[in-house]
mmCIF file with all atom_site columns, C-alpha atoms in Angstrom:
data_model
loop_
_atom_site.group_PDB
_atom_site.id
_atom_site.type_symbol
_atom_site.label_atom_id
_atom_site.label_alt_id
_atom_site.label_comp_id
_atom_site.label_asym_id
_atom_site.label_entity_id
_atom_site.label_seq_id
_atom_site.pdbx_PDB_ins_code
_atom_site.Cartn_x
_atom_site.Cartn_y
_atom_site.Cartn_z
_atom_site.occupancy
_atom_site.B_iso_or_equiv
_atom_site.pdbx_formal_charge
_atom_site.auth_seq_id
_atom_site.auth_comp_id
_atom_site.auth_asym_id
_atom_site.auth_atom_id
_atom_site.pdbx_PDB_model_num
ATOM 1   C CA . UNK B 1 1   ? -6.410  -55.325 54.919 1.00 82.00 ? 1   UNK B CA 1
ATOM 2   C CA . UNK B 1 2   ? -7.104  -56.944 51.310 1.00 86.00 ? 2   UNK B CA 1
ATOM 3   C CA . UNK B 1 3   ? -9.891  -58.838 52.946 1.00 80.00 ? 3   UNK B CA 1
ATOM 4   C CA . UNK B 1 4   ? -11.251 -56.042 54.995 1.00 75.00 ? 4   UNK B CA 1
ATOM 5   C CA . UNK B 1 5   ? -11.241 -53.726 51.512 1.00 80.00 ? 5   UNK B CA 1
ATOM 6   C CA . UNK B 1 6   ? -12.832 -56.450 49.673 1.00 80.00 ? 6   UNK B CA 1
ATOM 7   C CA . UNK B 1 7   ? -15.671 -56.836 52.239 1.00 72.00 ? 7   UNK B CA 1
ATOM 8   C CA . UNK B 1 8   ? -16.781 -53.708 52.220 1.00 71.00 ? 8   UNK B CA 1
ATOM 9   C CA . UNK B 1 9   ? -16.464 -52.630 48.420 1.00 78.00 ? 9   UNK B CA 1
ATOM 10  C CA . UNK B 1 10  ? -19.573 -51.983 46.466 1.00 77.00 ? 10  UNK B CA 1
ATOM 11  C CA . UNK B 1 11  ? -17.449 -52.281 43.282 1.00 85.00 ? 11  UNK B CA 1
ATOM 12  C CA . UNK B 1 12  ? -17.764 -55.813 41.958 1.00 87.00 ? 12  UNK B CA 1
ATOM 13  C CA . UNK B 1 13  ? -14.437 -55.543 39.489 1.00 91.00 ? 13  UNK B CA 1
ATOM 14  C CA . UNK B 1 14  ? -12.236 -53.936 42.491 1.00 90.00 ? 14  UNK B CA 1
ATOM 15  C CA . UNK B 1 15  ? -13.885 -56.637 45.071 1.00 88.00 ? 15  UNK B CA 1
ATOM 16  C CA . UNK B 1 16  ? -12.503 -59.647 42.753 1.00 91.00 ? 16  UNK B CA 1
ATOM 17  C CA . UNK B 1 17  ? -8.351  -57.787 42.419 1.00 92.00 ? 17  UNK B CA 1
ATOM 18  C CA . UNK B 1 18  ? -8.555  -57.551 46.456 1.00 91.00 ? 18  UNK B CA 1
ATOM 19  C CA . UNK B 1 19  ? -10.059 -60.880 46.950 1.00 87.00 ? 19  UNK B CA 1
ATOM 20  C CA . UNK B 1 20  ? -7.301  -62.266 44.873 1.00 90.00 ? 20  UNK B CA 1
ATOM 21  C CA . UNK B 1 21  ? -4.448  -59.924 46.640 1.00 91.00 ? 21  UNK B CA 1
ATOM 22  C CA . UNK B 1 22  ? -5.952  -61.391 50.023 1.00 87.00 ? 22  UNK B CA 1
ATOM 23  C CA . UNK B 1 23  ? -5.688  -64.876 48.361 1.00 83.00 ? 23  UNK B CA 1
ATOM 24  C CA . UNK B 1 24  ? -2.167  -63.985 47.600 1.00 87.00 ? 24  UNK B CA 1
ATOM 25  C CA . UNK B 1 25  ? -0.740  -62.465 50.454 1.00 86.00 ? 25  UNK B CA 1
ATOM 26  C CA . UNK B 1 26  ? -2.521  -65.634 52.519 1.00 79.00 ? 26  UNK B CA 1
ATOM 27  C CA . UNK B 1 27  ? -0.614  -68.228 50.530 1.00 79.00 ? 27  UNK B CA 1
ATOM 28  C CA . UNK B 1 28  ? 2.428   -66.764 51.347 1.00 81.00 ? 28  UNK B CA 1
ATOM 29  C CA . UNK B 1 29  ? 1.915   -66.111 54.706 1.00 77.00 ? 29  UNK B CA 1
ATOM 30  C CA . UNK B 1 30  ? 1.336   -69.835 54.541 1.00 72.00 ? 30  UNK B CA 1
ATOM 31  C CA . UNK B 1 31  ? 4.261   -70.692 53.273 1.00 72.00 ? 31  UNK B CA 1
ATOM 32  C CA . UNK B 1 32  ? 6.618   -68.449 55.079 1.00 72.00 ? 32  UNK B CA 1
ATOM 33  C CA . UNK B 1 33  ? 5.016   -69.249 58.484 1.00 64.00 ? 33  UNK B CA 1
ATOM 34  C CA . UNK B 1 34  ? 4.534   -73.399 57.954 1.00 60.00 ? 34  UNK B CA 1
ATOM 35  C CA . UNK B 1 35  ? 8.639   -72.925 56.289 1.00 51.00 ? 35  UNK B CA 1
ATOM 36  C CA . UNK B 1 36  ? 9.860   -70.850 59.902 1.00 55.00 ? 36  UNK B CA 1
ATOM 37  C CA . UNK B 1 37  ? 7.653   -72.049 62.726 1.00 51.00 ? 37  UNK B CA 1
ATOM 38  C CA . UNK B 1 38  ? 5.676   -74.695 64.561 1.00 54.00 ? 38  UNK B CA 1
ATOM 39  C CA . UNK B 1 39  ? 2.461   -74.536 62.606 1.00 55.00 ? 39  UNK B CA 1
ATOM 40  C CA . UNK B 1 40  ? 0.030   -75.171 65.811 1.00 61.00 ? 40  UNK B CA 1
ATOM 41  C CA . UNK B 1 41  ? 1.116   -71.290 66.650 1.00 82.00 ? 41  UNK B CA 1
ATOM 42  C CA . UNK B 1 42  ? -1.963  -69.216 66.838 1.00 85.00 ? 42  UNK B CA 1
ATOM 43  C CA . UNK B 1 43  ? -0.986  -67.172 64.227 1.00 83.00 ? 43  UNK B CA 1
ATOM 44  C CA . UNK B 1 44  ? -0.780  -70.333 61.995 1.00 83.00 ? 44  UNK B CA 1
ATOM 45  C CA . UNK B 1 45  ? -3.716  -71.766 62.704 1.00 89.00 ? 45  UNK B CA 1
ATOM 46  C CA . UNK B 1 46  ? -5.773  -68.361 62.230 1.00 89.00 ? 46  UNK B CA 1
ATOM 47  C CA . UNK B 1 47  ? -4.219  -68.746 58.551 1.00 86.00 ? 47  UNK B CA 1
ATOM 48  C CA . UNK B 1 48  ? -4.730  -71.917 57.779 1.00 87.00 ? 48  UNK B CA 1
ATOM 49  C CA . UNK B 1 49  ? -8.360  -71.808 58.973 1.00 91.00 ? 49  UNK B CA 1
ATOM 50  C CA . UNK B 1 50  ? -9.217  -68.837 56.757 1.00 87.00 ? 50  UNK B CA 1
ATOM 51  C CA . UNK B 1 51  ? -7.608  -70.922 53.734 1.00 86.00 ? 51  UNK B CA 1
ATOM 52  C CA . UNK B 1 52  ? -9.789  -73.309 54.526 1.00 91.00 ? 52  UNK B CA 1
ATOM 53  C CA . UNK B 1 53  ? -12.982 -70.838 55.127 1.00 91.00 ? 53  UNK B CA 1
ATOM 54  C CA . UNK B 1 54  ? -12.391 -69.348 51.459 1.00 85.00 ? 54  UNK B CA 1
ATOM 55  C CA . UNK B 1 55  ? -11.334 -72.581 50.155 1.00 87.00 ? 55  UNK B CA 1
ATOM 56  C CA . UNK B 1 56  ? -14.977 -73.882 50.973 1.00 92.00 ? 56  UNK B CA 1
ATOM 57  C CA . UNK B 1 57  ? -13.126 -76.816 52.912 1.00 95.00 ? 57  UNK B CA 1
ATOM 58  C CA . UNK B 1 58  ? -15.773 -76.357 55.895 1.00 97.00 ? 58  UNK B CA 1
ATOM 59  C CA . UNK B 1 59  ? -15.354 -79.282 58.030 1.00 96.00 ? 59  UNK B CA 1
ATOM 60  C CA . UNK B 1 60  ? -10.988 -78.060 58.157 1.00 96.00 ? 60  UNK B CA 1
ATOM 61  C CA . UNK B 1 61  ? -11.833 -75.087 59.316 1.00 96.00 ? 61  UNK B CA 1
ATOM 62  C CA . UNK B 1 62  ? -14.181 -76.451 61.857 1.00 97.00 ? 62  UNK B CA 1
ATOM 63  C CA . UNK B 1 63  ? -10.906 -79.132 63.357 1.00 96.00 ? 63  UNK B CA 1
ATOM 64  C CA . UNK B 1 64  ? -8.867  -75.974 63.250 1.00 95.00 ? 64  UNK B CA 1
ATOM 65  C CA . UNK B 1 65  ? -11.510 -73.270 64.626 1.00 97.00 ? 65  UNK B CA 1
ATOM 66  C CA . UNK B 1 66  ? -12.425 -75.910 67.758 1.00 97.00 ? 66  UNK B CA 1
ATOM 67  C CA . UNK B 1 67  ? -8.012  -75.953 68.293 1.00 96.00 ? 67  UNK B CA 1
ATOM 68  C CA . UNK B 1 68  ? -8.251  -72.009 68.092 1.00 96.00 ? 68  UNK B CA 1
ATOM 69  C CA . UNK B 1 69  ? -11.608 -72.101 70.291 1.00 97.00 ? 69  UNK B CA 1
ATOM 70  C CA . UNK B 1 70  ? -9.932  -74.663 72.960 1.00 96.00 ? 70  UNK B CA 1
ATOM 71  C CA . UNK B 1 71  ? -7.272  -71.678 73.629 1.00 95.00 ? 71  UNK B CA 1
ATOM 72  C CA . UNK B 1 72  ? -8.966  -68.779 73.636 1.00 96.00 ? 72  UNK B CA 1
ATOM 73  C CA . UNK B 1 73  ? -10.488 -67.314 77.122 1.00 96.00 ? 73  UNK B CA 1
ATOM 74  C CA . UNK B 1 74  ? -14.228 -65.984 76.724 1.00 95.00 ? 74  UNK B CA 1
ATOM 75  C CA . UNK B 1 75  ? -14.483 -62.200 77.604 1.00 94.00 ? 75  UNK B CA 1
ATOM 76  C CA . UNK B 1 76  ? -11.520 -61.186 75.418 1.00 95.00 ? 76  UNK B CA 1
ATOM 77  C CA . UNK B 1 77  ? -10.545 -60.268 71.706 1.00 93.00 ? 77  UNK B CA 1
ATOM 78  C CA . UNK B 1 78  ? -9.332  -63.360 70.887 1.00 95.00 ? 78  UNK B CA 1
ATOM 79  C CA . UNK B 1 79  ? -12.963 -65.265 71.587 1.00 96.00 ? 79  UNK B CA 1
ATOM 80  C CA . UNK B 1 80  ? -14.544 -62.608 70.013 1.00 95.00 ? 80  UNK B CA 1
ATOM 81  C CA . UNK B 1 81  ? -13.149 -63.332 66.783 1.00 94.00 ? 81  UNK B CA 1
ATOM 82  C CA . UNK B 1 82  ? -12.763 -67.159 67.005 1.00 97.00 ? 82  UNK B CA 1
ATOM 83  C CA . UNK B 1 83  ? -16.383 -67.312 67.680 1.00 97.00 ? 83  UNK B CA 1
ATOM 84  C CA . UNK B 1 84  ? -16.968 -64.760 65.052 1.00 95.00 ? 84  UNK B CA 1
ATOM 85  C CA . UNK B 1 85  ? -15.404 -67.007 62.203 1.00 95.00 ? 85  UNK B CA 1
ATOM 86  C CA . UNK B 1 86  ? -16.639 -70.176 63.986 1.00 97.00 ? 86  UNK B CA 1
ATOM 87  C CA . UNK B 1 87  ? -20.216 -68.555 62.957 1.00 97.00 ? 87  UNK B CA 1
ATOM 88  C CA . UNK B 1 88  ? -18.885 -67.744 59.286 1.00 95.00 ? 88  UNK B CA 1
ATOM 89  C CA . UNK B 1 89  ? -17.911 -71.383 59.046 1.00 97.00 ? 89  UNK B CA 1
ATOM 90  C CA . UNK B 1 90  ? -21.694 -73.033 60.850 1.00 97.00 ? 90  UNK B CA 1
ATOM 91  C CA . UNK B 1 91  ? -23.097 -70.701 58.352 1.00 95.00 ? 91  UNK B CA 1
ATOM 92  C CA . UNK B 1 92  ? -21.619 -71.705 54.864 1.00 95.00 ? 92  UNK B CA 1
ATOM 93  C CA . UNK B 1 93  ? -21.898 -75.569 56.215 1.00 96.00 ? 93  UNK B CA 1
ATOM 94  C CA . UNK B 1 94  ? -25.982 -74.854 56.634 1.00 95.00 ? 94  UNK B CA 1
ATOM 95  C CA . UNK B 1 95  ? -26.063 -75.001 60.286 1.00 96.00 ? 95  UNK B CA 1
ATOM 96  C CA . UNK B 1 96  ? -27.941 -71.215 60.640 1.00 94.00 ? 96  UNK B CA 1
ATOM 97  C CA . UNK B 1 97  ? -28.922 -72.159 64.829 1.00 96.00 ? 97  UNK B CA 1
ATOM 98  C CA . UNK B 1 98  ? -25.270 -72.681 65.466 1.00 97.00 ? 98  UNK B CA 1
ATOM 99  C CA . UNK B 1 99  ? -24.485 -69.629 63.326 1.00 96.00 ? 99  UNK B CA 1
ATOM 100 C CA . UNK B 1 100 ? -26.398 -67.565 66.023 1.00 96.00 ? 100 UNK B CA 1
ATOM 101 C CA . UNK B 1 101 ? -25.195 -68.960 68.691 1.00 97.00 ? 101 UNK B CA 1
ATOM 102 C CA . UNK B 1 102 ? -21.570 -68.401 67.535 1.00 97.00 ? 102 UNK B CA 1
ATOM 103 C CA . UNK B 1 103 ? -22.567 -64.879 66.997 1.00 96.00 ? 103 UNK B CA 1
ATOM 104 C CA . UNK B 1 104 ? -24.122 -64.418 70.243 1.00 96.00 ? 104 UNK B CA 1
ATOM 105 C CA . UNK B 1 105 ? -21.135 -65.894 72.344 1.00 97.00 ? 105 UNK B CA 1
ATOM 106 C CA . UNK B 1 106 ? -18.624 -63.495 70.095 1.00 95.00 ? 106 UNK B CA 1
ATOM 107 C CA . UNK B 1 107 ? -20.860 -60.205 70.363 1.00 93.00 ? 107 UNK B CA 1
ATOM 108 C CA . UNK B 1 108 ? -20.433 -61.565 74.490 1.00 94.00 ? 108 UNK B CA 1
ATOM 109 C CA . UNK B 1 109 ? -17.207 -61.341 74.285 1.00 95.00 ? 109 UNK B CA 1
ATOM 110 C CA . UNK B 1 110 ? -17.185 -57.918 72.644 1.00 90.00 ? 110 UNK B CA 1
ATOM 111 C CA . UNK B 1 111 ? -19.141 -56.739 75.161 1.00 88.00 ? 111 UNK B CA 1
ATOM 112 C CA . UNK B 1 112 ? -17.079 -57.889 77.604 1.00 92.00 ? 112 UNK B CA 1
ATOM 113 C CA . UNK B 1 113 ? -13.985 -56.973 76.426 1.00 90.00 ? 113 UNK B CA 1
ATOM 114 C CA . UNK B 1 114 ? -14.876 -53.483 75.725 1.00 84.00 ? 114 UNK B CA 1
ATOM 115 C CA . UNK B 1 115 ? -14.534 -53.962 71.578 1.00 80.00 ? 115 UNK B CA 1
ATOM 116 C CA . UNK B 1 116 ? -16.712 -51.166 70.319 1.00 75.00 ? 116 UNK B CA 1
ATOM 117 C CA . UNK B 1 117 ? -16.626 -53.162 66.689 1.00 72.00 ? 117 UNK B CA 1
ATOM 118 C CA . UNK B 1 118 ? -19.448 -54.910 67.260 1.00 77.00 ? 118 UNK B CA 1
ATOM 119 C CA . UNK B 1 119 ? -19.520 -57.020 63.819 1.00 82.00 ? 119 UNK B CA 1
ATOM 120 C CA . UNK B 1 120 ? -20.919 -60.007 65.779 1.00 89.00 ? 120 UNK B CA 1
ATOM 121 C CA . UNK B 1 121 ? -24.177 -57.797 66.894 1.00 88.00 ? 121 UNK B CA 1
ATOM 122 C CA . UNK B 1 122 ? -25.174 -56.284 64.215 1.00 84.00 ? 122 UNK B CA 1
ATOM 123 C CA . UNK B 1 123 ? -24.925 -59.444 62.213 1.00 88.00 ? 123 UNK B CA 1
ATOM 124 C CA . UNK B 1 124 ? -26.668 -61.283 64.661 1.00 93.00 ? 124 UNK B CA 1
ATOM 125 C CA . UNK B 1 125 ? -29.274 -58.411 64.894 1.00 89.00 ? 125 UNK B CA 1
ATOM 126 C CA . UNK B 1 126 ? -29.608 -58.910 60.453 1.00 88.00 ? 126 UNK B CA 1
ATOM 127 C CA . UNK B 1 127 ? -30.347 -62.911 61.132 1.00 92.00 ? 127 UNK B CA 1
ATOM 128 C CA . UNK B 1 128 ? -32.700 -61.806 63.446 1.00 92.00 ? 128 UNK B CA 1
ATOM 129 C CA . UNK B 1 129 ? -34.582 -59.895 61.594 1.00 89.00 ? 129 UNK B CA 1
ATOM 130 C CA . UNK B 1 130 ? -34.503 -62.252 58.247 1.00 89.00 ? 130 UNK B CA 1
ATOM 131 C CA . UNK B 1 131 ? -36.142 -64.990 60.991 1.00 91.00 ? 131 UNK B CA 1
ATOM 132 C CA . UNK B 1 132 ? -38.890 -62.280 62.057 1.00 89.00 ? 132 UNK B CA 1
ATOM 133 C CA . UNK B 1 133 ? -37.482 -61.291 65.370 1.00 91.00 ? 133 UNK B CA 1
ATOM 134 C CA . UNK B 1 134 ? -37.976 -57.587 64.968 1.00 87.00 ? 134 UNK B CA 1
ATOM 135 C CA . UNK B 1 135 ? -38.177 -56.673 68.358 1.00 88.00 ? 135 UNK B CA 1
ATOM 136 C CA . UNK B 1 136 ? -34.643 -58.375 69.249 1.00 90.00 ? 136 UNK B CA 1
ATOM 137 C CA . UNK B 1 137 ? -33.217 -57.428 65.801 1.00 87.00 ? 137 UNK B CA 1
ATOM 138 C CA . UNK B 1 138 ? -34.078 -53.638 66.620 1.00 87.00 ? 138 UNK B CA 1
ATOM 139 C CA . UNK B 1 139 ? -32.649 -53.995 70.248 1.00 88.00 ? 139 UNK B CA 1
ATOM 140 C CA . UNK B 1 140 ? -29.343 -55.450 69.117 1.00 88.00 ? 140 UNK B CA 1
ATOM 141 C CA . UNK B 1 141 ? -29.296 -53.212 65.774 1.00 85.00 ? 141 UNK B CA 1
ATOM 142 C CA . UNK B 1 142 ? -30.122 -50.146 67.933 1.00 83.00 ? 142 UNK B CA 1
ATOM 143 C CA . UNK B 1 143 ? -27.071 -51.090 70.955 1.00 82.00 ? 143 UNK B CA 1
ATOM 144 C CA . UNK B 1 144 ? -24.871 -51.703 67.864 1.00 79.00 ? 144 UNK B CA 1
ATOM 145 C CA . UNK B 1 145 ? -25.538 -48.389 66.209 1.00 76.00 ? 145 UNK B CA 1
ATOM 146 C CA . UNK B 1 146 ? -25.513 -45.920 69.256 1.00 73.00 ? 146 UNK B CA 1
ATOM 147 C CA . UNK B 1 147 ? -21.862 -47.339 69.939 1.00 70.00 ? 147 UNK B CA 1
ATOM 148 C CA . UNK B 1 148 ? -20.926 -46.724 66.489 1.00 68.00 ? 148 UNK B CA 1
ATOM 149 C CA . UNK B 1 149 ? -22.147 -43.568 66.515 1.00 65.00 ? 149 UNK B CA 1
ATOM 150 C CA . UNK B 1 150 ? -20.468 -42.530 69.984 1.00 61.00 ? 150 UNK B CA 1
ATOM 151 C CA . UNK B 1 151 ? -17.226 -43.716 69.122 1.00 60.00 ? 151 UNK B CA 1
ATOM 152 C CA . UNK B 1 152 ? -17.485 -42.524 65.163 1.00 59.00 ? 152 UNK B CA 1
ATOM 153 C CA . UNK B 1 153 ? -16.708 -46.045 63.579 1.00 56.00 ? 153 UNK B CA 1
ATOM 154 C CA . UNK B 1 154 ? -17.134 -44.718 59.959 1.00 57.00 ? 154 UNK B CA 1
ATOM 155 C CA . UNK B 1 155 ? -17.146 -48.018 58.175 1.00 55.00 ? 155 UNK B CA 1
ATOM 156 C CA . UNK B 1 156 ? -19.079 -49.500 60.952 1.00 57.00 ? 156 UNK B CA 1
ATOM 157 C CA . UNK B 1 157 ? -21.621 -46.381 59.958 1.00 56.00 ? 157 UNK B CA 1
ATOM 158 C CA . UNK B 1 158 ? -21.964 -47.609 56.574 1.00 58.00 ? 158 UNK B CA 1
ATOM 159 C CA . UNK B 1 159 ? -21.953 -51.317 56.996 1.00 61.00 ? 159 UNK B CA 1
ATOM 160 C CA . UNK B 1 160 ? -25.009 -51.230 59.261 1.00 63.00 ? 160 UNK B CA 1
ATOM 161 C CA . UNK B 1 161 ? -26.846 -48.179 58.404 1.00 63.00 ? 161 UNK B CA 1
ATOM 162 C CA . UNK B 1 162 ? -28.319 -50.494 55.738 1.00 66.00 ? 162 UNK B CA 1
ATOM 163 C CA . UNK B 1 163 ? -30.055 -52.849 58.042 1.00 69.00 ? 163 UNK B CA 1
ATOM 164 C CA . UNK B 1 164 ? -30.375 -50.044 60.518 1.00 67.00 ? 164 UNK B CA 1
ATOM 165 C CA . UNK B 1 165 ? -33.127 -48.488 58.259 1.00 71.00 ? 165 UNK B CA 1
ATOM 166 C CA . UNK B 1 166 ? -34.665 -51.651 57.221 1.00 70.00 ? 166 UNK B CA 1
ATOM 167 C CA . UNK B 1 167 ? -34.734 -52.847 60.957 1.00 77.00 ? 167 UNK B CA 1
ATOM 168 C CA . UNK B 1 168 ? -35.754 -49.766 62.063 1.00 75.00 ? 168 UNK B CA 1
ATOM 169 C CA . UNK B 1 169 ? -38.738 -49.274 59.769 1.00 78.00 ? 169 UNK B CA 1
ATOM 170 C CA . UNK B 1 170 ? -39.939 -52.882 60.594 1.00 79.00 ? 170 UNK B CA 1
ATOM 171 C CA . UNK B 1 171 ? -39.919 -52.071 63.832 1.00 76.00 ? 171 UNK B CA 1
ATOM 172 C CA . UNK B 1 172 ? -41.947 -48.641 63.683 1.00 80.00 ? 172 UNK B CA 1
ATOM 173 C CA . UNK B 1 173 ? -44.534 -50.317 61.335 1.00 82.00 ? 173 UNK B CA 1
ATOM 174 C CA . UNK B 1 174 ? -44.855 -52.870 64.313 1.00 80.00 ? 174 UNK B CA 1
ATOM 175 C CA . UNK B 1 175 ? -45.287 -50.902 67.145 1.00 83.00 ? 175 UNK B CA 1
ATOM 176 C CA . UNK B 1 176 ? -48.057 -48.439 65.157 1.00 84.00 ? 176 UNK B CA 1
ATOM 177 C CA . UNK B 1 177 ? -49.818 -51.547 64.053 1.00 83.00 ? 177 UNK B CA 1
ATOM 178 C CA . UNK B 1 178 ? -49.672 -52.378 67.837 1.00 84.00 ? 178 UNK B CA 1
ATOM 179 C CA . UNK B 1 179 ? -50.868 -49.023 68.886 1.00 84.00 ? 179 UNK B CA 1
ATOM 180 C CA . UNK B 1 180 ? -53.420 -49.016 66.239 1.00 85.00 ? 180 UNK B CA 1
ATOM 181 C CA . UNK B 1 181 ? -54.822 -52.171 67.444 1.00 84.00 ? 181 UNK B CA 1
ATOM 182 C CA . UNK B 1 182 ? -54.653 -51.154 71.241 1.00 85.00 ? 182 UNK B CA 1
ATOM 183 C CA . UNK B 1 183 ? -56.604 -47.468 69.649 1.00 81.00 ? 183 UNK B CA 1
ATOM 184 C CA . UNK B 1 184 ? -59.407 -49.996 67.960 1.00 83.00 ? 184 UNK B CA 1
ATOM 185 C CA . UNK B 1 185 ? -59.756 -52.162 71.182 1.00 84.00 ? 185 UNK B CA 1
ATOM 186 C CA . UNK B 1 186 ? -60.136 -49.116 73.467 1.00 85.00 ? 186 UNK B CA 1
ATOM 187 C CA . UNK B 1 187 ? -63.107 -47.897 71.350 1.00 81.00 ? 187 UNK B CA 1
#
């Protein structure tokens, strides 16, 4: 919840005290689950690869994430957010193609199994977008919105009305550029 809080707070002192509660409440999660159980649980390993992931320890989290990955059965939850922090983890080590596709494959699974959160999508959609691909970026942006709105994900709302607008704009500018060229060729 510390994580989630800190994510989405626009207030820089009140983002660093929930970072560090997450950081806290981690480490002893840590500690209490390596002290009680067989740490290759996937409870553990979720953990321990997040520890790794904020700990900037990239190429950990990768071994663990491909463990985690190995188990998990595409079309459910549980792919969706492997994949989802195996693209968190091919993004901070550079690799922005693999990023992508781990976004793609966890937005699949999503889909599949009916998660309205869409993260993945509208993410992927905001990549999309920085690269050029408007037309993709508004289709994914657009799919992730109308979902949000029918199922009235509030902090969904806010998290991608942001790119929404700038995606959205883009993409209007685009298509009466188009039109304005089609209006010039016609004469």
């Amino acid at each position: 919840i510390y994580r989630s809080i800190e994510h989405y707070t626009q207030d820089n002192r009140l983002k660093e005290v929930y970072g560090k509660t997450a950081q806290i409440y981690r480490d002893s999660l840590i500690l209490v689950k390596s002290a009680n159980e067989n740490a290759t649980d996937e409870e553990s390993l979720a953990i321990q690869e997040l520890f790794y992931l904020d700990s900037a320890i990239y190429k950990e989290a990768l071994r663990i994430n491909s463990i985690r990955l190995k188990k998990a059965k595409p079309g459910t939850a549980e792919h969706a957010l492997v994949t989802y922090y195996r693209s968190l983890i091919e993004k901070n080590m550079g690799h922005f193609e693999m990023e992508k596709y781990y976004l793609a494959l966890s937005a699949l699974s999503d889909l599949q199994a009916s998660i309205r959160d869409y993260a993945s999508l509208w993410m992927l959609a905001e990549s999309l977008y920085e690269e050029g691909d408007i037309d993709r970026a508004y289709k994914y942006i657009r799919f992730s919105w109308d979902d949000t709105q029918f199922y009235n994900a509030r902090h969904r709302n806010l998290q991608t009305a942001g790119i929404l607008s700038l995606i959205d704009q883009t993409y209007q500018k685009k298509i009466q550029e188009k039109n304005e060229k089609q209006y010039r060729y016609n004469i």
